[in-house]
Coordinates of C-alpha atoms in Angstrom, one line a residue:
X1472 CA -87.9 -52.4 206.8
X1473 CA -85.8 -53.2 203.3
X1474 CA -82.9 -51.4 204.1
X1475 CA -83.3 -49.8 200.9
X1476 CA -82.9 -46.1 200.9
X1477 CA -83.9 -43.8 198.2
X1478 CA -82.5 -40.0 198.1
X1479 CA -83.5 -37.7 195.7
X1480 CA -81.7 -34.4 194.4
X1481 CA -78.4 -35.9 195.8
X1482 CA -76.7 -34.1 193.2
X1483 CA -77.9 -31.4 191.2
X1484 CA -78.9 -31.8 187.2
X1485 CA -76.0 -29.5 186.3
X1486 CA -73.8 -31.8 188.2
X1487 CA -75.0 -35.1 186.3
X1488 CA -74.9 -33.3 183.1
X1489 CA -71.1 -32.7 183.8
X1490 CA -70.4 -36.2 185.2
X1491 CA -71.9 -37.5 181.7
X1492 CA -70.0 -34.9 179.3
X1493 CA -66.9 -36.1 181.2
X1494 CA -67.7 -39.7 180.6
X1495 CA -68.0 -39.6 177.3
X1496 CA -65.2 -37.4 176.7
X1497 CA -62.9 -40.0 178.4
X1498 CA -60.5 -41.8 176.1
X1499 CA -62.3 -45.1 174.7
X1500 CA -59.8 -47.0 175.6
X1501 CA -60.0 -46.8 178.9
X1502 CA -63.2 -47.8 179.1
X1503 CA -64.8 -51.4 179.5
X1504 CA -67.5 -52.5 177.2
X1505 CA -69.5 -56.1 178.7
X1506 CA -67.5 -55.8 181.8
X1507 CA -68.8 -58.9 183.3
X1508 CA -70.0 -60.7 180.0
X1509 CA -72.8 -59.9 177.1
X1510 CA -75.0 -62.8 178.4
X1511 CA -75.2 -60.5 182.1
X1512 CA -74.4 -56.9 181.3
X1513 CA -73.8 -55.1 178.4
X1514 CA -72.7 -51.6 178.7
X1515 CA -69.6 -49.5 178.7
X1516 CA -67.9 -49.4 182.1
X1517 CA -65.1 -46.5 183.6
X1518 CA -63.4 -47.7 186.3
X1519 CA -62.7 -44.8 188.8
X1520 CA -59.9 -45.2 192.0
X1521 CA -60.7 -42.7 194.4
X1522 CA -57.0 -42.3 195.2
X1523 CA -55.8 -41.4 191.6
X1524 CA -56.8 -37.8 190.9
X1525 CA -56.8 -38.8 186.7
X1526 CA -60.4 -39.5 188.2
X1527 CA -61.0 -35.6 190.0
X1528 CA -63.2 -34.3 187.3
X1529 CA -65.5 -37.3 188.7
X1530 CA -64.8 -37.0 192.8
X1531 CA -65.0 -33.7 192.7
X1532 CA -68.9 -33.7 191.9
X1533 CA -69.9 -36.8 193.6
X1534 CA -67.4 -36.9 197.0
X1535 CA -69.6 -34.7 199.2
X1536 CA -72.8 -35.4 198.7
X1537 CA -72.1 -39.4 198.0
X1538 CA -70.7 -38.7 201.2
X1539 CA -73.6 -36.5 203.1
X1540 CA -76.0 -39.7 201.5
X1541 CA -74.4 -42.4 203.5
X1542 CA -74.4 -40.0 206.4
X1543 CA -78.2 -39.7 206.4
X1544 CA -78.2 -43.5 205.9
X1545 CA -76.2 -44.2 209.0
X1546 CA -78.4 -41.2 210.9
X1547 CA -81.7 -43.8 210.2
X1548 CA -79.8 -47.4 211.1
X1549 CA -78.3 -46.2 213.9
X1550 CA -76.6 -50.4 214.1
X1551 CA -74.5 -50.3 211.6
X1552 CA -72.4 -48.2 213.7
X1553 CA -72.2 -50.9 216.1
X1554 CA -70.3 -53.7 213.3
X1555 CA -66.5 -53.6 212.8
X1556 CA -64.9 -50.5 211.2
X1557 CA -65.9 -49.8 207.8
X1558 CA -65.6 -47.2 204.8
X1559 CA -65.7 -46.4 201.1
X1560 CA -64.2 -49.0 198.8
X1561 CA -61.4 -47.8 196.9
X1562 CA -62.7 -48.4 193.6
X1563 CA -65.9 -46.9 192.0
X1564 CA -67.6 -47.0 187.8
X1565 CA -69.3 -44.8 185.9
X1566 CA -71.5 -46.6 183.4
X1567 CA -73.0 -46.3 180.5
X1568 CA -76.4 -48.8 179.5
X1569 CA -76.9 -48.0 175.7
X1570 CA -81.4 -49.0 174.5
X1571 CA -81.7 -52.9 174.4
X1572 CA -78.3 -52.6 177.3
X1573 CA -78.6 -53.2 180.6
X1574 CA -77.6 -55.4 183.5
X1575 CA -79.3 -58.6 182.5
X1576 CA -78.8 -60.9 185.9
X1577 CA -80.0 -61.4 189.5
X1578 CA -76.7 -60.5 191.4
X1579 CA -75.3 -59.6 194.7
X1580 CA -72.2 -57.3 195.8
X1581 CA -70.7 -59.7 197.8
X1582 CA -71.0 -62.5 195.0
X1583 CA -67.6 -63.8 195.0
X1584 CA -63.6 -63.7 197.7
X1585 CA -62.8 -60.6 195.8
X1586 CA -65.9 -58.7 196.8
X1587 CA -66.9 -60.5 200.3
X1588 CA -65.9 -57.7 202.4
X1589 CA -68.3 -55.0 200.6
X1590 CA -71.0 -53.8 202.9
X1591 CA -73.0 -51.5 201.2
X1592 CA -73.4 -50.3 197.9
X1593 CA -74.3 -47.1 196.1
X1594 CA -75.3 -46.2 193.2
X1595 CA -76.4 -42.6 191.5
X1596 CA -78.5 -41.9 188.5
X1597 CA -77.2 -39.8 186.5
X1598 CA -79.9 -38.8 183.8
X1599 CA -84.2 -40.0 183.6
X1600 CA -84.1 -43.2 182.3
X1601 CA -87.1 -45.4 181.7
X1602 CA -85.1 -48.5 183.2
X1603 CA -84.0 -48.5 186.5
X1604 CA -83.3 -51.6 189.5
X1605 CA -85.4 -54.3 190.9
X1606 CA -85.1 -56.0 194.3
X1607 CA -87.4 -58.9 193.9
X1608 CA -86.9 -59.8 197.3
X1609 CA -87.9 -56.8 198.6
X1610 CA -90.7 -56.5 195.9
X1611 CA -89.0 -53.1 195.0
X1612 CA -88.1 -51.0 191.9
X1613 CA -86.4 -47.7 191.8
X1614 CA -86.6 -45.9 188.5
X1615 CA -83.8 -44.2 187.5
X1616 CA -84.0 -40.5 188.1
X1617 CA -81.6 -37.6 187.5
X1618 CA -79.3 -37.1 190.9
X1619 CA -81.2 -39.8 192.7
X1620 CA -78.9 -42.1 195.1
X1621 CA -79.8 -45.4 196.1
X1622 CA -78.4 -47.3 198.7
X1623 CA -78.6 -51.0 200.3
X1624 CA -77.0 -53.7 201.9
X1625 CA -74.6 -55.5 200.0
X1626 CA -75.4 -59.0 200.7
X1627 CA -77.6 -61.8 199.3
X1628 CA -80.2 -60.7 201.0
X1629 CA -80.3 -57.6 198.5
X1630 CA -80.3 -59.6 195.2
X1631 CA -81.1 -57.0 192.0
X1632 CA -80.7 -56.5 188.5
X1633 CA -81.6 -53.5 185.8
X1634 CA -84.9 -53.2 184.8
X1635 CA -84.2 -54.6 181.3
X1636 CA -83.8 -54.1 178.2
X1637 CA -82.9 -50.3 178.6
X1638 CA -85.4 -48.2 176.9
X1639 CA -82.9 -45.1 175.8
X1640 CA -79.7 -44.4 177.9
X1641 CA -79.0 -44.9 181.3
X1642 CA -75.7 -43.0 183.0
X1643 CA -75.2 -44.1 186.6
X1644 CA -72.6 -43.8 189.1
X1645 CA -72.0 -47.3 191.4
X1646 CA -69.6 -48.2 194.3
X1647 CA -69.6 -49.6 197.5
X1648 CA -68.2 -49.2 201.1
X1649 CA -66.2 -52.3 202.5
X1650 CA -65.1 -53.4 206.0
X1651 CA -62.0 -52.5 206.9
X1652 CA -59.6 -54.9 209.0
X1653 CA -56.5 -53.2 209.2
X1654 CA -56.5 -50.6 212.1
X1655 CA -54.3 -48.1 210.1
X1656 CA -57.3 -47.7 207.6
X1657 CA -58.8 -44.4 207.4
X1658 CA -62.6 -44.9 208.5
X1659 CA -64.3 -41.8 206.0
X1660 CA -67.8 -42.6 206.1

């Protein structure tokens, strides 16, 4: 078992479409080109806070079934229920990997303090894309697919990257859920 979890049709083509035509309509500046740095990523990056309803046109296409996902993922490892409290992470992105683009290096969720208490991460295609994401440890690739979600355990366990250089466009959705250590935290997964 690779804890990697594949759903298809998670949201509907219409629903991507929309997702994408509110991406790009987004002011420029408020977007994040080589978020990490050219020699690892090059892309253009929106920076979503599930608490700030600037971001609705977004949460209100992917909450429910981003949400209805990582119930199904829960349904089939029944243990994870069984670690400390735990939920989505504040902050999600909406990206953008232009041809030649792409997410260049081997990497991890949980690859620095600032990130250790992510648990899981998720990530939605948004559009077909002849790149997608390789798990060499797992000897796994998922191609990107139009309202596919993927889902996997944040650690180093789980190392990936894009398949790369992009070949076209790739949109995608990305975020993560977190543990939680303060009791007052709303558990919403």
């Amino acid at each position: 078992m690779n804890f990697i979890e594949v759903y298809d049709n998670v949201l509907s083509k219409e629903d991507c479409e929309s997702l994408i035509r509110h991406f790009e309509n987004v002011d420029p500046c408020r977007k994040q080109m080589n978020a990490v740095n050219k020699a690892q990523k090059v892309g253009t990056t929106l920076m979503c806070d599930w608490e700030d309803d600037l971001f609705d046109d977004f949460h209100n296409i992917i909450r429910d079934p981003l949400e209805a996902a990582v119930q199904r993922y829960k349904k089939k490892h029944t243990s994870i229920d069984k670690i400390c409290p735990w939920n989505q992470e504040r902050g999600y992105n909406v990206q953008r990997f232009d041809d030649g683009g792409g997410y260049f290096t081997l990497h991890c969720e949980q690859d620095g303090p600032m990130v250790s208490r992510r648990m899981l991460v998720w990530m939605i295609y948004l559009n077909d894309a002849k790149s997608g994401t390789e798990f060499p440890n797992q000897r796994k690739t998922t191609q990107a697919k139009t309202g596919r979600i993927v889902i996997w355990p944040a650690a180093w366990t789980h190392m990936h990257k894009g398949i790369v250089p992009n070949k076209g466009i790739k949109y995608m959705a990305t975020g993560w859920c977190e543990f939680t250590t303060r009791k007052h935290e709303k558990q919403s997964v």
